[in-house]
Tab-separated table of C-alpha atoms and ligand atoms in Angstrom:
chain	number	residue	atom	x	y	z
A	122	UNK	CA	0.000	0.000	0.000
A	123	UNK	CA	2.813	2.389	0.936
A	124	UNK	CA	4.694	1.628	-2.254
A	125	UNK	CA	1.760	2.726	-4.439
A	126	UNK	CA	0.708	5.793	-2.472
A	127	UNK	CA	2.933	8.149	-4.477
A	128	UNK	CA	1.491	6.802	-7.734
A	129	UNK	CA	-2.084	7.184	-6.472
A	130	UNK	CA	-1.372	10.735	-5.295
A	131	UNK	CA	0.163	11.664	-8.640
A	132	UNK	CA	-3.080	10.597	-10.341
A	133	UNK	CA	-5.619	12.185	-8.031
A	134	UNK	CA	-4.020	14.885	-5.875
A	135	UNK	CA	-4.357	18.639	-6.446
A	136	UNK	CA	-1.996	21.221	-5.004
A	137	UNK	CA	-4.501	23.957	-5.800
A	138	UNK	CA	-7.228	22.242	-3.772
A	139	UNK	CA	-4.773	21.695	-0.894
A	140	UNK	CA	-3.869	25.416	-0.958
A	141	UNK	CA	-7.527	26.535	-0.978
A	142	UNK	CA	-8.259	24.160	1.882
A	143	UNK	CA	-5.350	25.581	3.887
A	144	UNK	CA	-6.593	29.137	3.291
A	145	UNK	CA	-10.073	28.779	4.700
A	146	UNK	CA	-11.682	26.934	1.750
A	147	UNK	CA	-12.185	30.151	-0.215
A	148	UNK	CA	-10.589	31.745	-3.278
A	149	UNK	CA	-11.409	35.092	-4.941
A	150	UNK	CA	-10.162	36.707	-8.118
A	151	UNK	CA	-11.826	39.405	-10.197
A	152	UNK	CA	-15.545	39.182	-9.544
A	153	UNK	CA	-15.586	35.465	-8.743
A	154	UNK	CA	-15.385	33.929	-5.286
A	155	UNK	CA	-15.496	30.179	-4.880
A	156	UNK	CA	-16.265	28.537	-1.568
A	157	UNK	CA	-15.412	24.911	-1.019
A	158	UNK	CA	-17.413	22.906	1.505
A	159	UNK	CA	-15.365	22.027	4.601
A	160	UNK	CA	-15.632	18.292	3.796
A	161	UNK	CA	-15.729	17.054	0.230
A	162	UNK	CA	-14.300	14.475	-2.144
A	163	UNK	CA	-12.570	11.146	-1.475
A	164	UNK	CA	-13.589	9.336	1.717
A	165	UNK	CA	-11.431	6.844	3.606
A	166	UNK	CA	-13.270	3.860	2.092
A	167	UNK	CA	-12.695	5.049	-1.459
A	168	UNK	CA	-9.025	5.897	-0.826
A	169	UNK	CA	-8.458	2.435	0.600
A	170	UNK	CA	-10.211	0.717	-2.318
A	171	UNK	CA	-8.118	2.605	-4.886
A	172	UNK	CA	-4.869	1.976	-2.964
A	173	UNK	CA	-5.689	-1.743	-2.803
A	174	UNK	CA	-6.406	-1.930	-6.544
A	175	UNK	CA	-3.092	-0.196	-7.349
A	176	UNK	CA	-1.296	-2.392	-4.815
A	177	UNK	CA	-2.796	-5.531	-6.375
A	178	UNK	CA	-1.452	-4.559	-9.790
A	179	UNK	CA	1.976	-3.909	-8.301
A	180	UNK	CA	2.079	-7.078	-6.182
A	181	UNK	CA	1.103	-9.641	-8.811
A	182	UNK	CA	3.287	-10.376	-11.872
A	183	UNK	CA	2.490	-8.141	-14.841
A	184	UNK	CA	1.275	-11.095	-16.937
A	185	UNK	CA	-1.186	-12.266	-14.277
A	186	UNK	CA	-4.724	-11.219	-15.204
A	187	UNK	CA	-6.511	-9.078	-12.654
A	188	UNK	CA	-10.264	-8.538	-12.918
A	189	UNK	CA	-12.516	-5.992	-11.264
A	190	UNK	CA	-16.187	-6.668	-10.496
A	191	UNK	CA	-17.974	-3.702	-12.106
A	192	UNK	CA	-16.628	-0.351	-10.954
A	193	UNK	CA	-14.137	0.147	-8.114
A	194	UNK	CA	-16.107	3.278	-7.123
A	195	UNK	CA	-18.701	5.399	-8.926
A	196	UNK	CA	-16.447	7.765	-10.808
A	197	UNK	CA	-15.804	7.324	-14.557
A	198	UNK	CA	-12.344	8.972	-14.528
A	199	UNK	CA	-11.106	6.795	-11.665
A	200	UNK	CA	-12.446	3.658	-13.364
A	201	UNK	CA	-10.625	4.656	-16.585
A	202	UNK	CA	-7.382	4.996	-14.614
A	203	UNK	CA	-7.880	1.540	-13.103
A	204	UNK	CA	-8.370	0.103	-16.610
A	205	UNK	CA	-5.216	1.936	-17.719
A	206	UNK	CA	-3.290	-0.079	-15.128
A	207	UNK	CA	-4.281	-3.187	-17.095
A	208	UNK	CA	-7.048	-4.292	-14.708
A	209	UNK	CA	-9.931	-5.758	-16.699
A	210	UNK	CA	-13.551	-5.045	-15.835
A	211	UNK	CA	-16.154	-7.813	-15.719
A	212	UNK	CA	-19.800	-7.485	-14.652
A	213	UNK	CA	-20.391	-6.838	-10.971
A	214	UNK	CA	-22.448	-10.039	-11.073
A	215	UNK	CA	-20.385	-12.047	-13.573
A	216	UNK	CA	-22.294	-13.806	-16.329
A	217	UNK	CA	-21.863	-17.563	-16.844
A	218	UNK	CA	-19.584	-16.820	-19.770
A	219	UNK	CA	-17.408	-14.529	-17.646
A	220	UNK	CA	-17.297	-17.113	-14.872
A	221	UNK	CA	-16.261	-19.780	-17.355
A	222	UNK	CA	-13.405	-17.567	-18.535
A	223	UNK	CA	-12.006	-17.131	-15.023
A	224	UNK	CA	-9.332	-19.596	-13.968
A	225	UNK	CA	-8.259	-20.735	-10.543
A	226	UNK	CA	-5.671	-18.316	-9.100
A	227	UNK	CA	-6.949	-15.400	-11.230
A	228	UNK	CA	-7.101	-12.233	-9.160
A	229	UNK	CA	-10.524	-10.613	-8.714
A	230	UNK	CA	-11.003	-7.239	-7.021
A	231	UNK	CA	-14.226	-6.689	-5.067
A	232	UNK	CA	-15.209	-2.981	-5.157
A	233	UNK	CA	-15.738	-0.637	-2.199
A	234	UNK	CA	-19.499	-1.305	-2.056
A	235	UNK	CA	-18.939	-5.078	-1.781
A	236	UNK	CA	-20.487	-7.921	-3.729
A	237	UNK	CA	-23.376	-10.347	-3.361
A	238	UNK	CA	-22.859	-13.449	-1.206
A	239	UNK	CA	-23.537	-15.795	-4.160
A	240	UNK	CA	-20.964	-14.047	-6.373
A	241	UNK	CA	-18.323	-14.265	-3.676
A	242	UNK	CA	-19.052	-17.959	-3.107
A	243	UNK	CA	-18.757	-18.737	-6.823
A	244	UNK	CA	-15.411	-16.937	-7.038
A	245	UNK	CA	-14.127	-18.775	-3.969
A	246	UNK	CA	-15.261	-22.142	-5.359
A	247	UNK	CA	-13.418	-21.333	-8.564
A	248	UNK	CA	-10.237	-20.756	-6.545
A	249	UNK	CA	-9.835	-17.093	-7.483
A	250	UNK	CA	-7.624	-14.866	-5.341
A	251	UNK	CA	-9.903	-12.171	-3.951
A	252	UNK	CA	-8.705	-8.651	-3.235
A	253	UNK	CA	-11.579	-7.432	-1.102
A	254	UNK	CA	-11.842	-3.625	-0.935
A	255	UNK	CA	-15.318	-3.610	0.689
A	256	UNK	CA	-15.527	-0.607	3.010
A	257	UNK	CA	-15.750	-1.391	6.731
A	258	UNK	CA	-18.836	0.823	6.996
A	259	UNK	CA	-20.640	-1.309	4.415
A	260	UNK	CA	-19.681	-4.422	6.377
A	261	UNK	CA	-21.240	-2.884	9.508
A	262	UNK	CA	-24.582	-2.760	7.682
A	263	UNK	CA	-24.153	-6.412	6.672
A	264	UNK	CA	-23.496	-7.371	10.275
A	265	UNK	CA	-26.691	-5.674	11.373
A	266	UNK	CA	-28.791	-7.232	8.628
A	267	UNK	CA	-27.384	-10.709	9.392
A	268	UNK	CA	-28.332	-10.227	13.025
A	269	UNK	CA	-31.911	-9.304	12.036
A	270	UNK	CA	-32.002	-12.376	9.824
A	271	UNK	CA	-30.880	-14.711	12.609
A	272	UNK	CA	-33.683	-13.337	14.794
A	273	UNK	CA	-36.268	-13.773	11.977
A	274	UNK	CA	-36.697	-10.028	11.754
A	275	UNK	CA	-37.321	-8.616	8.259
A	276	UNK	CA	-34.734	-6.042	7.224
A	277	UNK	CA	-36.286	-2.881	5.833
A	278	UNK	CA	-33.464	-1.191	4.002
A	279	UNK	CA	-33.688	2.480	3.112
A	280	UNK	CA	-31.766	2.577	-0.159
A	281	UNK	CA	-31.781	2.118	-3.904
A	282	UNK	CA	-32.723	-1.480	-4.740
A	283	UNK	CA	-30.524	-1.542	-7.855
A	284	UNK	CA	-27.421	-0.014	-6.258
A	285	UNK	CA	-24.520	-2.485	-5.897
A	286	UNK	CA	-24.170	-1.802	-2.178
A	287	UNK	CA	-27.850	-2.448	-1.459
A	288	UNK	CA	-27.806	-5.606	-3.593
A	289	UNK	CA	-24.825	-6.868	-1.606
A	290	UNK	CA	-26.591	-5.964	1.647
A	291	UNK	CA	-29.868	-7.651	0.715
A	292	UNK	CA	-27.954	-10.805	-0.236
A	293	UNK	CA	-26.635	-10.911	3.345
A	294	UNK	CA	-30.219	-10.787	4.665
A	295	UNK	CA	-31.160	-14.042	2.961
A	296	UNK	CA	-27.860	-15.929	3.115
A	297	UNK	CA	-27.948	-16.588	6.846
A	298	UNK	CA	-30.881	-17.379	9.127
A	299	UNK	CA	-34.461	-17.185	7.943
A	300	UNK	CA	-34.721	-13.492	7.228
A	301	UNK	CA	-36.436	-11.509	4.524
A	302	UNK	CA	-35.869	-7.996	3.238
A	303	UNK	CA	-37.736	-5.104	1.685
A	304	UNK	CA	-36.054	-2.032	0.196
A	305	UNK	CA	-37.830	1.330	0.505
A	306	UNK	CA	-36.480	4.200	-1.535
A	307	UNK	CA	-38.276	7.241	-0.113
A	308	UNK	CA	-40.872	8.521	2.327
A	309	UNK	CA	-43.811	7.831	-0.010
A	310	UNK	CA	-42.846	4.164	-0.146
A	311	UNK	CA	-42.318	4.175	3.630
A	312	UNK	CA	-45.816	5.588	4.171
A	313	UNK	CA	-47.275	2.901	1.918
A	314	UNK	CA	-45.583	0.196	4.031
A	315	UNK	CA	-46.717	1.870	7.288
A	316	UNK	CA	-50.258	1.962	6.003
A	317	UNK	CA	-50.099	-1.750	5.159
A	318	UNK	CA	-48.769	-2.526	8.624
A	319	UNK	CA	-51.638	-0.621	10.209
A	320	UNK	CA	-54.544	-1.420	7.936
A	321	UNK	CA	-53.476	-4.280	5.690
A	322	UNK	CA	-54.300	-3.940	2.005
A	323	UNK	CA	-54.012	-5.539	-1.383
A	324	UNK	CA	-51.111	-7.987	-1.302
A	325	UNK	CA	-50.788	-8.236	-5.104
A	326	UNK	CA	-50.639	-4.449	-5.383
A	327	UNK	CA	-47.966	-4.328	-2.655
A	328	UNK	CA	-45.825	-6.955	-4.366
A	329	UNK	CA	-46.161	-5.299	-7.750
A	330	UNK	CA	-45.284	-1.854	-6.323
A	331	UNK	CA	-42.070	-3.192	-4.747
A	332	UNK	CA	-41.174	-5.632	-7.553
A	333	UNK	CA	-37.422	-6.315	-7.475
A	334	UNK	CA	-37.079	-4.833	-3.987
A	335	UNK	CA	-37.979	-7.778	-1.730
A	336	UNK	CA	-36.669	-11.256	-0.953
A	337	UNK	CA	-38.008	-14.391	-2.677
A	338	UNK	CA	-41.094	-15.598	-0.824
A	339	UNK	CA	-41.649	-12.274	0.938
A	340	UNK	CA	-45.261	-11.951	2.080
A	341	UNK	CA	-46.273	-8.564	3.519
A	342	UNK	CA	-49.022	-10.219	5.595
A	343	UNK	CA	-46.447	-12.417	7.332
A	344	UNK	CA	-43.080	-10.699	7.115
A	345	UNK	CA	-43.959	-7.216	8.351
A	346	UNK	CA	-44.726	-8.376	11.883
A	347	UNK	CA	-41.149	-7.853	13.091
A	348	UNK	CA	-38.961	-5.408	11.209
A	349	UNK	CA	-35.479	-3.953	11.613
A	350	UNK	CA	-34.460	-0.799	9.752
A	351	UNK	CA	-31.010	-0.316	8.236
A	352	UNK	CA	-29.877	1.911	5.410
A	353	UNK	CA	-27.558	2.149	2.469
A	354	UNK	CA	-24.538	4.009	3.863
A	355	UNK	CA	-24.907	6.972	1.513
A	356	UNK	CA	-28.541	8.052	1.949
A	357	UNK	CA	-29.729	11.465	3.174
A	358	UNK	CA	-29.445	11.429	6.953
A	359	UNK	CA	-32.669	13.422	7.540
A	360	UNK	CA	-34.682	11.105	5.297
A	361	UNK	CA	-33.316	7.950	6.896
A	362	UNK	CA	-34.254	9.264	10.348
A	363	UNK	CA	-37.758	9.965	9.099
A	364	UNK	CA	-38.057	6.456	7.588
A	365	UNK	CA	-37.234	4.837	10.919
A	366	UNK	CA	-39.464	7.268	12.853
A	367	UNK	CA	-42.481	6.519	10.669
A	368	UNK	CA	-41.963	2.744	10.771
A	369	UNK	CA	-41.443	2.827	14.500
A	370	UNK	CA	-44.660	4.852	14.909
A	371	UNK	CA	-46.625	2.363	12.788
A	372	UNK	CA	-45.302	-0.648	14.733
A	373	UNK	CA	-46.032	1.032	18.063
A	374	UNK	CA	-49.602	1.780	17.013
A	375	UNK	CA	-50.080	-1.761	15.717
A	376	UNK	CA	-48.530	-3.697	18.621
A	377	UNK	CA	-48.423	-1.217	21.539
A	378	UNK	CA	-45.456	0.443	23.265
A	379	UNK	CA	-44.830	-2.448	25.675
A	380	UNK	CA	-44.374	-4.975	22.839
A	381	UNK	CA	-42.457	-2.644	20.533
A	382	UNK	CA	-39.031	-4.206	21.209
A	383	UNK	CA	-40.350	-7.541	19.897
A	384	UNK	CA	-41.502	-5.965	16.652
A	385	UNK	CA	-39.111	-3.134	15.833
A	386	UNK	CA	-35.325	-2.626	15.661
A	387	UNK	CA	-33.276	0.199	14.275
A	388	UNK	CA	-29.633	0.798	13.655
A	389	UNK	CA	-28.276	3.900	11.941
A	390	UNK	CA	-25.892	2.776	9.235
A	391	UNK	CA	-25.212	6.066	7.410
A	392	UNK	CA	-21.410	6.221	7.181
A	393	UNK	CA	-19.346	8.961	8.834
A	394	UNK	CA	-17.999	10.268	5.525
A	395	UNK	CA	-21.491	10.715	4.049
A	396	UNK	CA	-22.621	12.426	7.219
A	397	UNK	CA	-19.620	14.800	7.260
A	398	UNK	CA	-20.145	15.813	3.626
A	399	UNK	CA	-23.863	16.452	4.159
A	400	UNK	CA	-23.217	18.453	7.345
A	401	UNK	CA	-20.529	20.553	5.641
A	402	UNK	CA	-22.785	21.273	2.685
A	403	UNK	CA	-25.607	22.241	5.045
A	404	UNK	CA	-23.288	24.876	6.555
A	405	UNK	CA	-22.138	26.094	3.144
A	406	UNK	CA	-25.737	26.451	1.962
A	407	UNK	CA	-26.461	28.728	4.918
A	408	UNK	CA	-24.005	31.252	3.421
A	409	UNK	CA	-24.946	33.631	0.602
A	410	UNK	CA	-24.227	31.821	-2.691
A	411	UNK	CA	-25.352	32.456	-6.261
A	412	UNK	CA	-25.095	28.860	-7.368
A	413	UNK	CA	-23.717	25.471	-6.383
A	414	UNK	CA	-21.586	23.050	-8.372
A	415	UNK	CA	-21.618	19.402	-7.271
A	416	UNK	CA	-18.953	17.212	-8.861
A	417	UNK	CA	-19.158	13.421	-9.062
A	418	UNK	CA	-20.227	10.367	-11.051
A	419	UNK	CA	-23.887	10.425	-12.053
A	420	UNK	CA	-24.429	6.945	-10.562
A	421	UNK	CA	-22.882	7.960	-7.235
A	422	UNK	CA	-25.496	7.763	-4.487
A	423	UNK	CA	-23.810	10.064	-1.967
A	424	UNK	CA	-23.152	12.694	-4.667
A	425	UNK	CA	-26.772	12.613	-5.826
A	426	UNK	CA	-27.906	13.417	-2.277
A	427	UNK	CA	-25.523	16.395	-2.085
A	428	UNK	CA	-27.060	17.687	-5.326
A	429	UNK	CA	-30.547	17.088	-3.901
A	430	UNK	CA	-29.662	19.220	-0.848
A	431	UNK	CA	-28.462	22.047	-3.102
A	432	UNK	CA	-31.457	21.861	-5.449
A	433	UNK	CA	-33.795	22.624	-2.537
A	434	UNK	CA	-32.022	25.942	-1.895
A	435	UNK	CA	-30.453	27.456	-5.017
A	436	UNK	CA	-29.507	26.819	-8.679
A	437	UNK	CA	-27.432	23.607	-8.534
A	438	UNK	CA	-25.480	21.920	-11.298
A	439	UNK	CA	-24.431	18.274	-10.853
A	440	UNK	CA	-21.543	17.665	-13.274
A	441	UNK	CA	-19.134	14.775	-13.706
A	442	UNK	CA	-16.208	16.899	-14.862
A	443	UNK	CA	-15.137	20.420	-15.859
A	444	UNK	CA	-15.760	19.790	-19.571
A	445	UNK	CA	-19.488	19.928	-18.816
A	446	UNK	CA	-19.128	23.704	-18.343
A	447	UNK	CA	-18.951	24.267	-22.087
A	448	UNK	CA	-19.139	28.068	-21.837
A	449	UNK	CA	-20.647	30.746	-19.618
A	450	UNK	CA	-23.698	30.367	-21.844
A	451	UNK	CA	-24.033	26.554	-21.620
A	452	UNK	CA	-23.619	23.887	-18.957
A	453	UNK	CA	-24.549	20.214	-19.282
A	454	UNK	CA	-25.529	18.637	-15.991
A	455	UNK	CA	-27.307	15.599	-14.604
A	456	UNK	CA	-31.043	15.911	-14.117
A	457	UNK	CA	-32.037	13.623	-11.252
A	458	UNK	CA	-35.707	13.615	-12.233
A	459	UNK	CA	-35.294	12.570	-15.847
A	460	UNK	CA	-31.993	10.662	-15.461
A	461	UNK	CA	-30.462	12.318	-18.495
A	462	UNK	CA	-28.010	15.162	-18.958
A	463	UNK	CA	-29.807	18.484	-19.319
A	464	UNK	CA	-28.432	21.628	-20.977
A	465	UNK	CA	-28.943	24.940	-19.190
A	466	UNK	CA	-28.152	28.189	-21.005
A	467	UNK	CA	-26.798	31.356	-19.340
A	468	UNK	CA	-26.058	29.538	-16.118
A	469	UNK	CA	-23.093	31.654	-14.968
A	470	UNK	CA	-24.192	35.162	-13.978
A	471	UNK	CA	-21.847	38.045	-14.766
A	472	UNK	CA	-20.642	40.565	-12.160
A	473	UNK	CA	-19.605	39.730	-8.627
A	474	UNK	CA	-20.719	36.200	-7.824
A	475	UNK	CA	-20.042	33.508	-5.240
A	476	UNK	CA	-20.093	29.873	-6.295
A	477	UNK	CA	-20.269	27.029	-3.781
A	478	UNK	CA	-18.444	23.813	-4.647
A	479	UNK	CA	-18.680	20.330	-3.222
A	480	UNK	CA	-17.879	16.845	-4.472
A	481	UNK	CA	-18.993	13.313	-3.677
A	482	UNK	CA	-16.943	10.742	-1.787
A	483	UNK	CA	-15.795	9.147	-5.052
A	484	UNK	CA	-14.539	12.347	-6.692
A	485	UNK	CA	-10.761	12.935	-6.792
A	486	UNK	CA	-9.227	16.354	-6.090
A	487	UNK	CA	-7.755	16.703	-9.580
A	488	UNK	CA	-11.318	16.861	-10.996
A	489	UNK	CA	-12.209	19.496	-8.410
A	490	UNK	CA	-9.154	21.523	-9.472
A	491	UNK	CA	-10.188	21.285	-13.148
A	492	UNK	CA	-13.629	22.608	-12.187
A	493	UNK	CA	-12.201	25.540	-10.213
A	494	UNK	CA	-9.804	26.481	-13.042
A	495	UNK	CA	-12.605	26.298	-15.614
A	496	UNK	CA	-14.878	28.487	-13.484
A	497	UNK	CA	-12.233	31.218	-13.230
A	498	UNK	CA	-11.562	30.923	-16.962
A	499	UNK	CA	-15.273	31.350	-17.790
A	500	UNK	CA	-15.633	34.220	-15.348
A	501	UNK	CA	-12.934	36.024	-17.325
A	502	UNK	CA	-10.058	35.836	-14.832
B	125	SF4	S1	-19.060	6.565	1.199
B	125	SF4	FE1	-18.945	5.676	3.279
B	125	SF4	S2	-19.451	3.517	3.017
B	125	SF4	FE2	-18.963	4.314	0.971
B	125	SF4	S3	-16.778	3.884	0.751
B	125	SF4	FE3	-16.928	5.956	1.614
B	125	SF4	S4	-16.769	5.677	3.846
B	125	SF4	FE4	-17.235	3.678	2.950
């Protein structure tokens, strides 16, 4: 790990960002002031995953194939760099054909958000050498969900059912014990579940509404009698608290306060890095800003929540790199409603302006530097 640190730093570090950080997270020139959130960019889990991938390439002979399950983290530039090292990408849930291609002793890297229990087992049976970069905070969620499962408590996971981390987590819920799981994405879905707990309802409608987000054999009439809440590590803290509050309230009404411990569990599994970035952005948004730039991969969960926080307060542009700021008259940015890149004209006001900047946990500092340089260039400095 130590031997590759210099190489990793040379790819992702930014002296400019370090200088701005050391000078109070602010930089002004001409009419433009940029303010960086106090916490932004790479988290400890992402740094460790990248270091391990680089270290794997350095440790194994150059002619030994190394494969990566999907993406190491959710950032396209970082994934390109990993491929440039000669690490080959296969699906995060390898197809039969990909599995057949793998040989015993091939090296396979598991990304920071982990992998499903069945995938891991297949790779182990095949005799592959696993380089496991799963973040410790993700493993804490797994531990909790396994505990629920052993106690025949259904895990209700606040998260995105299709996200790799949540898929890995749900696989833990069914691999041990007799547990089930249900993934709820937002408060509307939570309210629907609460209503079912309290009043019952149409089972077919329930199962069709949550298709793809519950365990095989899940029956809402049977498996919502004892529930434990956990969450994907990168959700919005406020929303996750509300999810558990509403479910707790429904279970208390249904079974009474005295019996609540038999029917309801909760464990906060938002990771520290996500929390720090959301808190820092909350403070930044309390300052006078003209607009906010959020940098990160469009499939990055923690970055999308930072953008969501900004969108509630001021014009916010979620971009994956500086090239998206084509000119002061045109920016291309991710639209979280439509899931496509949108183009906004005349996005950068002239005159004296203050721009807030933050970046997701999978965004390296060199991309933040590119964004800052481009902003000053477009503002005419
Ligand atoms: S965002 Fe949190 S859970 Fe994900 S890698 Fe970073 S520290 Fe770990």
